[in-house]
């Protein structure tokens, strides 16, 4: 990367050993940040750390199941022990354990969706906020589904809608020292959205609904996050940036 907006910065990216999370960590690290990545599985952490180190990126990899209180505490404590501060937190962890209508969703699934997609982001910030530097930045990863929850992904979409409001509320709470923004990705063919790679018909249909006639990439999302987390967006807080190829979101 020619741009080096994060030299001397420390960035935590949750759920970041593959897909959009890994792309974000790679972009921030390529621009000079020391990145702290995490995943539930040690094997995934080790593989991602190796890939980033091969690119000359300073990286700390930790096992972190975001629903585990001790894992969350360790994520923050180890980051502070290693680097002494936190400049960027990207809340990327998400779950979508089922498809179907909201009124058909079991309570246990509702609890998991709420916990992973919403509550965990708050709990991590409760741990991280005391260590965040002046001028720091938080970026939540929402979804285009937060604007238009689809029938089979309705409750997942609703949890992503919540992040839009959470971004507004936390921007006010953490101002003026920490900015809080959000990225709402469109459809990106990752392991999390494996149906986009398996079903050519669904892929083609979604592509036809975008003005740019293509799906998003992890690099598209990483570029948006890097912008919001950088000083280039120093007068932006409480905002959601939709990165969905022109799919309908709002006026």
mmCIF file of C-alpha atoms in Angstrom:
data_model
loop_
_atom_site.group_PDB
_atom_site.id
_atom_site.type_symbol
_atom_site.label_atom_id
_atom_site.label_comp_id
_atom_site.label_asym_id
_atom_site.label_seq_id
_atom_site.Cartn_x
_atom_site.Cartn_y
_atom_site.Cartn_z
ATOM 1 C CA UNK A 1 0.000 0.000 0.000
ATOM 2 C CA UNK A 2 1.296 3.459 -0.855
ATOM 3 C CA UNK A 3 -0.901 4.984 1.854
ATOM 4 C CA UNK A 4 0.360 4.554 5.419
ATOM 5 C CA UNK A 5 -2.394 6.023 7.554
ATOM 6 C CA UNK A 6 -1.942 3.689 10.517
ATOM 7 C CA UNK A 7 1.768 3.815 11.267
ATOM 8 C CA UNK A 8 2.149 3.647 15.051
ATOM 9 C CA UNK A 9 -1.486 2.590 15.507
ATOM 10 C CA UNK A 10 -2.837 -0.554 17.159
ATOM 11 C CA UNK A 11 -5.975 -2.154 15.724
ATOM 12 C CA UNK A 12 -8.127 -4.993 17.066
ATOM 13 C CA UNK A 13 -10.319 -6.792 14.522
ATOM 14 C CA UNK A 14 -12.647 -9.489 15.844
ATOM 15 C CA UNK A 15 -13.443 -12.643 13.847
ATOM 16 C CA UNK A 16 -10.532 -11.857 11.582
ATOM 17 C CA UNK A 17 -8.824 -15.023 10.386
ATOM 18 C CA UNK A 18 -10.810 -15.232 7.136
ATOM 19 C CA UNK A 19 -13.310 -13.375 4.991
ATOM 20 C CA UNK A 20 -14.087 -9.720 5.549
ATOM 21 C CA UNK A 21 -12.393 -9.653 8.957
ATOM 22 C CA UNK A 22 -9.111 -10.939 7.553
ATOM 23 C CA UNK A 23 -9.332 -8.476 4.666
ATOM 24 C CA UNK A 24 -9.745 -5.616 7.133
ATOM 25 C CA UNK A 25 -6.810 -6.765 9.259
ATOM 26 C CA UNK A 26 -4.656 -7.133 6.150
ATOM 27 C CA UNK A 27 -5.549 -3.638 4.921
ATOM 28 C CA UNK A 28 -4.925 -1.936 8.268
ATOM 29 C CA UNK A 29 -1.674 -3.842 8.685
ATOM 30 C CA UNK A 30 -0.548 -2.995 5.158
ATOM 31 C CA UNK A 31 -1.050 0.658 6.050
ATOM 32 C CA UNK A 32 1.236 0.330 9.061
ATOM 33 C CA UNK A 33 -0.960 -0.774 11.967
ATOM 34 C CA UNK A 34 -0.036 -3.464 14.437
ATOM 35 C CA UNK A 35 -3.086 -5.707 14.136
ATOM 36 C CA UNK A 36 -4.582 -8.015 16.727
ATOM 37 C CA UNK A 37 -6.571 -10.794 15.085
ATOM 38 C CA UNK A 38 -8.693 -13.504 16.640
ATOM 39 C CA UNK A 39 -10.802 -16.564 15.968
ATOM 40 C CA UNK A 40 -12.353 -19.429 17.900
ATOM 41 C CA UNK A 41 -9.818 -21.955 16.577
ATOM 42 C CA UNK A 42 -6.072 -21.890 17.210
ATOM 43 C CA UNK A 43 -5.402 -23.455 13.789
ATOM 44 C CA UNK A 44 -7.185 -20.607 12.023
ATOM 45 C CA UNK A 45 -5.325 -18.046 14.120
ATOM 46 C CA UNK A 46 -1.936 -19.599 13.349
ATOM 47 C CA UNK A 47 -2.621 -19.754 9.609
ATOM 48 C CA UNK A 48 -3.812 -16.147 9.448
ATOM 49 C CA UNK A 49 -0.859 -14.887 11.492
ATOM 50 C CA UNK A 50 1.532 -16.623 9.108
ATOM 51 C CA UNK A 51 -0.135 -15.066 6.050
ATOM 52 C CA UNK A 52 0.047 -11.578 7.542
ATOM 53 C CA UNK A 53 3.642 -11.954 8.688
ATOM 54 C CA UNK A 54 4.602 -13.029 5.167
ATOM 55 C CA UNK A 55 3.382 -9.599 4.052
ATOM 56 C CA UNK A 56 5.545 -7.872 6.652
ATOM 57 C CA UNK A 57 2.617 -7.014 8.929
ATOM 58 C CA UNK A 58 3.063 -6.735 12.690
ATOM 59 C CA UNK A 59 0.422 -9.070 14.117
ATOM 60 C CA UNK A 60 -0.684 -10.637 17.375
ATOM 61 C CA UNK A 61 -3.028 -13.613 17.023
ATOM 62 C CA UNK A 62 -5.270 -14.800 19.851
ATOM 63 C CA UNK A 63 -7.969 -17.389 20.308
ATOM 64 C CA UNK A 64 -11.139 -15.528 21.196
ATOM 65 C CA UNK A 65 -14.627 -16.948 21.261
ATOM 66 C CA UNK A 66 -16.405 -13.610 21.549
ATOM 67 C CA UNK A 67 -19.187 -15.097 23.678
ATOM 68 C CA UNK A 68 -16.620 -16.098 26.300
ATOM 69 C CA UNK A 69 -16.072 -13.409 28.944
ATOM 70 C CA UNK A 70 -12.551 -14.541 29.797
ATOM 71 C CA UNK A 71 -11.583 -14.682 26.128
ATOM 72 C CA UNK A 72 -12.802 -11.096 25.647
ATOM 73 C CA UNK A 73 -10.860 -9.890 28.677
ATOM 74 C CA UNK A 74 -7.741 -11.685 27.474
ATOM 75 C CA UNK A 75 -8.078 -10.107 24.020
ATOM 76 C CA UNK A 76 -7.946 -6.615 25.492
ATOM 77 C CA UNK A 77 -5.396 -7.344 28.225
ATOM 78 C CA UNK A 78 -2.933 -9.025 25.871
ATOM 79 C CA UNK A 79 -3.255 -6.164 23.385
ATOM 80 C CA UNK A 80 -2.496 -3.578 26.069
ATOM 81 C CA UNK A 81 0.353 -5.660 27.485
ATOM 82 C CA UNK A 82 1.898 -6.016 24.032
ATOM 83 C CA UNK A 83 1.338 -2.525 22.629
ATOM 84 C CA UNK A 84 0.283 -0.279 25.522
ATOM 85 C CA UNK A 85 -2.809 1.196 23.858
ATOM 86 C CA UNK A 86 -5.691 0.655 21.444
ATOM 87 C CA UNK A 87 -6.359 2.996 18.519
ATOM 88 C CA UNK A 88 -8.905 1.079 16.429
ATOM 89 C CA UNK A 89 -11.533 -1.538 17.253
ATOM 90 C CA UNK A 90 -13.379 -3.217 14.396
ATOM 91 C CA UNK A 91 -16.365 -5.231 15.623
ATOM 92 C CA UNK A 92 -16.803 -7.843 12.913
ATOM 93 C CA UNK A 93 -17.998 -10.999 14.703
ATOM 94 C CA UNK A 94 -21.424 -12.227 13.590
ATOM 95 C CA UNK A 95 -23.589 -15.343 13.546
ATOM 96 C CA UNK A 96 -26.474 -16.530 11.445
ATOM 97 C CA UNK A 97 -27.381 -19.984 12.780
ATOM 98 C CA UNK A 98 -30.703 -20.403 10.991
ATOM 99 C CA UNK A 99 -32.969 -19.313 8.161
ATOM 100 C CA UNK A 100 -36.696 -18.791 8.335
ATOM 101 C CA UNK A 101 -39.327 -16.454 9.663
ATOM 102 C CA UNK A 102 -38.872 -14.461 12.843
ATOM 103 C CA UNK A 103 -41.917 -15.974 14.538
ATOM 104 C CA UNK A 104 -40.586 -19.453 13.764
ATOM 105 C CA UNK A 105 -37.187 -18.790 15.324
ATOM 106 C CA UNK A 106 -36.467 -20.708 18.549
ATOM 107 C CA UNK A 107 -35.595 -18.705 21.640
ATOM 108 C CA UNK A 108 -32.117 -20.233 21.787
ATOM 109 C CA UNK A 109 -31.399 -18.963 18.260
ATOM 110 C CA UNK A 110 -32.785 -15.521 19.070
ATOM 111 C CA UNK A 111 -30.463 -15.411 22.079
ATOM 112 C CA UNK A 112 -27.421 -16.372 19.987
ATOM 113 C CA UNK A 113 -28.189 -13.826 17.280
ATOM 114 C CA UNK A 114 -28.576 -11.067 19.861
ATOM 115 C CA UNK A 115 -25.508 -12.116 21.826
ATOM 116 C CA UNK A 116 -23.019 -12.453 18.969
ATOM 117 C CA UNK A 117 -24.317 -9.783 16.597
ATOM 118 C CA UNK A 118 -25.092 -7.048 19.129
ATOM 119 C CA UNK A 119 -24.238 -7.682 22.775
ATOM 120 C CA UNK A 120 -20.681 -8.903 22.249
ATOM 121 C CA UNK A 121 -19.712 -5.696 20.449
ATOM 122 C CA UNK A 122 -20.838 -3.691 23.463
ATOM 123 C CA UNK A 123 -19.052 -5.946 25.949
ATOM 124 C CA UNK A 124 -15.760 -5.776 24.052
ATOM 125 C CA UNK A 125 -15.949 -1.989 24.022
ATOM 126 C CA UNK A 126 -16.643 -1.957 27.747
ATOM 127 C CA UNK A 127 -13.281 -3.692 28.159
ATOM 128 C CA UNK A 128 -11.460 -1.689 25.490
ATOM 129 C CA UNK A 129 -12.730 1.863 26.089
ATOM 130 C CA UNK A 130 -10.491 2.647 29.107
ATOM 131 C CA UNK A 131 -7.435 1.850 26.974
ATOM 132 C CA UNK A 132 -8.418 3.665 23.792
ATOM 133 C CA UNK A 133 -6.278 6.629 22.828
ATOM 134 C CA UNK A 134 -7.480 10.133 22.070
ATOM 135 C CA UNK A 135 -8.480 10.240 18.424
ATOM 136 C CA UNK A 136 -9.303 6.527 18.366
ATOM 137 C CA UNK A 137 -11.940 4.924 16.202
ATOM 138 C CA UNK A 138 -14.544 2.156 16.398
ATOM 139 C CA UNK A 139 -16.095 0.573 13.316
ATOM 140 C CA UNK A 140 -19.045 -1.813 13.479
ATOM 141 C CA UNK A 141 -19.736 -4.180 10.601
ATOM 142 C CA UNK A 142 -23.457 -4.203 9.843
ATOM 143 C CA UNK A 143 -25.035 -5.351 6.549
ATOM 144 C CA UNK A 144 -27.222 -4.186 3.691
ATOM 145 C CA UNK A 145 -29.689 -6.617 5.303
ATOM 146 C CA UNK A 146 -29.957 -4.130 8.146
ATOM 147 C CA UNK A 147 -31.853 -1.809 5.790
ATOM 148 C CA UNK A 148 -33.960 -4.461 4.075
ATOM 149 C CA UNK A 149 -34.116 -7.703 6.107
ATOM 150 C CA UNK A 150 -34.734 -10.544 3.669
ATOM 151 C CA UNK A 151 -37.415 -13.136 4.440
ATOM 152 C CA UNK A 152 -35.061 -16.053 5.114
ATOM 153 C CA UNK A 153 -32.515 -13.883 6.944
ATOM 154 C CA UNK A 154 -34.976 -11.609 8.689
ATOM 155 C CA UNK A 155 -33.806 -11.852 12.295
ATOM 156 C CA UNK A 156 -30.164 -11.663 11.252
ATOM 157 C CA UNK A 157 -31.067 -8.505 9.342
ATOM 158 C CA UNK A 158 -32.830 -7.044 12.368
ATOM 159 C CA UNK A 159 -29.724 -7.498 14.534
ATOM 160 C CA UNK A 160 -27.773 -5.655 11.857
ATOM 161 C CA UNK A 161 -30.364 -2.865 11.948
ATOM 162 C CA UNK A 162 -29.661 -2.551 15.669
ATOM 163 C CA UNK A 163 -26.016 -1.781 14.907
ATOM 164 C CA UNK A 164 -27.055 1.335 13.010
ATOM 165 C CA UNK A 165 -28.678 2.702 16.166
ATOM 166 C CA UNK A 166 -25.857 1.461 18.385
ATOM 167 C CA UNK A 167 -23.399 3.381 16.212
ATOM 168 C CA UNK A 168 -25.373 6.597 16.760
ATOM 169 C CA UNK A 169 -25.682 6.059 20.511
ATOM 170 C CA UNK A 170 -22.045 5.161 21.114
ATOM 171 C CA UNK A 171 -20.819 8.001 18.905
ATOM 172 C CA UNK A 172 -22.512 10.405 21.304
ATOM 173 C CA UNK A 173 -21.295 8.534 24.374
ATOM 174 C CA UNK A 174 -17.641 8.280 23.336
ATOM 175 C CA UNK A 175 -17.288 11.742 21.768
ATOM 176 C CA UNK A 176 -15.127 13.714 21.383
ATOM 177 C CA UNK A 177 -12.131 11.420 21.943
ATOM 178 C CA UNK A 178 -13.362 8.339 20.063
ATOM 179 C CA UNK A 179 -15.275 8.251 16.787
ATOM 180 C CA UNK A 180 -17.795 5.473 16.143
ATOM 181 C CA UNK A 181 -18.924 4.590 12.622
ATOM 182 C CA UNK A 182 -20.321 1.614 10.765
ATOM 183 C CA UNK A 183 -19.950 -0.160 7.426
ATOM 184 C CA UNK A 184 -22.922 -1.969 5.875
ATOM 185 C CA UNK A 185 -21.523 -4.429 3.328
ATOM 186 C CA UNK A 186 -23.498 -5.765 0.427
ATOM 187 C CA UNK A 187 -23.178 -9.391 -0.610
ATOM 188 C CA UNK A 188 -19.613 -10.708 -0.474
ATOM 189 C CA UNK A 189 -18.785 -14.342 -1.385
ATOM 190 C CA UNK A 190 -16.995 -15.522 1.767
ATOM 191 C CA UNK A 191 -17.184 -18.653 3.905
ATOM 192 C CA UNK A 192 -19.861 -16.880 5.979
ATOM 193 C CA UNK A 193 -21.941 -16.325 2.826
ATOM 194 C CA UNK A 194 -21.034 -19.614 1.197
ATOM 195 C CA UNK A 195 -24.347 -19.795 -0.684
ATOM 196 C CA UNK A 196 -22.981 -17.104 -3.006
ATOM 197 C CA UNK A 197 -20.231 -19.469 -4.098
ATOM 198 C CA UNK A 198 -22.377 -22.587 -4.265
ATOM 199 C CA UNK A 199 -25.496 -21.312 -6.032
ATOM 200 C CA UNK A 200 -24.846 -19.612 -9.365
ATOM 201 C CA UNK A 201 -28.526 -18.685 -9.715
ATOM 202 C CA UNK A 202 -28.625 -16.766 -6.436
ATOM 203 C CA UNK A 203 -25.321 -15.097 -7.259
ATOM 204 C CA UNK A 204 -26.556 -13.964 -10.670
ATOM 205 C CA UNK A 205 -29.827 -12.670 -9.226
ATOM 206 C CA UNK A 206 -28.047 -10.591 -6.575
ATOM 207 C CA UNK A 207 -25.551 -9.237 -9.093
ATOM 208 C CA UNK A 208 -28.446 -8.087 -11.281
ATOM 209 C CA UNK A 209 -29.821 -6.034 -8.367
ATOM 210 C CA UNK A 210 -26.630 -4.025 -7.968
ATOM 211 C CA UNK A 211 -25.977 -0.991 -10.109
ATOM 212 C CA UNK A 212 -22.384 -2.139 -10.607
ATOM 213 C CA UNK A 213 -23.481 -5.641 -11.671
ATOM 214 C CA UNK A 214 -21.088 -7.502 -9.407
ATOM 215 C CA UNK A 215 -20.742 -8.802 -5.879
ATOM 216 C CA UNK A 216 -18.539 -7.072 -3.352
ATOM 217 C CA UNK A 217 -15.050 -8.197 -2.360
ATOM 218 C CA UNK A 218 -13.336 -8.320 0.986
ATOM 219 C CA UNK A 219 -11.012 -5.604 -0.334
ATOM 220 C CA UNK A 220 -13.995 -3.325 -1.015
ATOM 221 C CA UNK A 221 -15.100 -3.649 2.606
ATOM 222 C CA UNK A 222 -11.586 -3.306 3.987
ATOM 223 C CA UNK A 223 -11.057 -0.067 2.067
ATOM 224 C CA UNK A 224 -14.239 1.417 3.544
ATOM 225 C CA UNK A 225 -13.274 0.412 7.073
ATOM 226 C CA UNK A 226 -9.763 1.791 6.640
ATOM 227 C CA UNK A 227 -11.199 5.123 5.515
ATOM 228 C CA UNK A 228 -13.568 5.414 8.479
ATOM 229 C CA UNK A 229 -10.886 4.363 10.965
ATOM 230 C CA UNK A 230 -8.323 6.798 9.575
ATOM 231 C CA UNK A 231 -7.844 10.517 10.062
ATOM 232 C CA UNK A 232 -9.261 10.992 6.560
ATOM 233 C CA UNK A 233 -12.644 10.567 8.260
ATOM 234 C CA UNK A 234 -11.754 12.677 11.298
ATOM 235 C CA UNK A 235 -14.975 14.723 11.000
ATOM 236 C CA UNK A 236 -17.233 11.679 10.680
ATOM 237 C CA UNK A 237 -18.877 9.943 13.613
ATOM 238 C CA UNK A 238 -22.210 8.206 14.127
ATOM 239 C CA UNK A 239 -22.453 7.400 10.410
ATOM 240 C CA UNK A 240 -23.021 4.222 8.417
ATOM 241 C CA UNK A 241 -21.295 3.805 5.081
ATOM 242 C CA UNK A 242 -23.183 1.449 2.749
ATOM 243 C CA UNK A 243 -20.806 -0.494 0.480
ATOM 244 C CA UNK A 244 -23.192 -2.542 -1.624
ATOM 245 C CA UNK A 245 -22.664 -1.696 -5.276
ATOM 246 C CA UNK A 246 -25.701 0.574 -5.401
ATOM 247 C CA UNK A 247 -28.212 -1.829 -3.857
ATOM 248 C CA UNK A 248 -31.154 0.094 -2.326
ATOM 249 C CA UNK A 249 -30.556 1.287 1.218
ATOM 250 C CA UNK A 250 -31.899 4.775 1.813
ATOM 251 C CA UNK A 251 -32.331 8.123 0.093
#
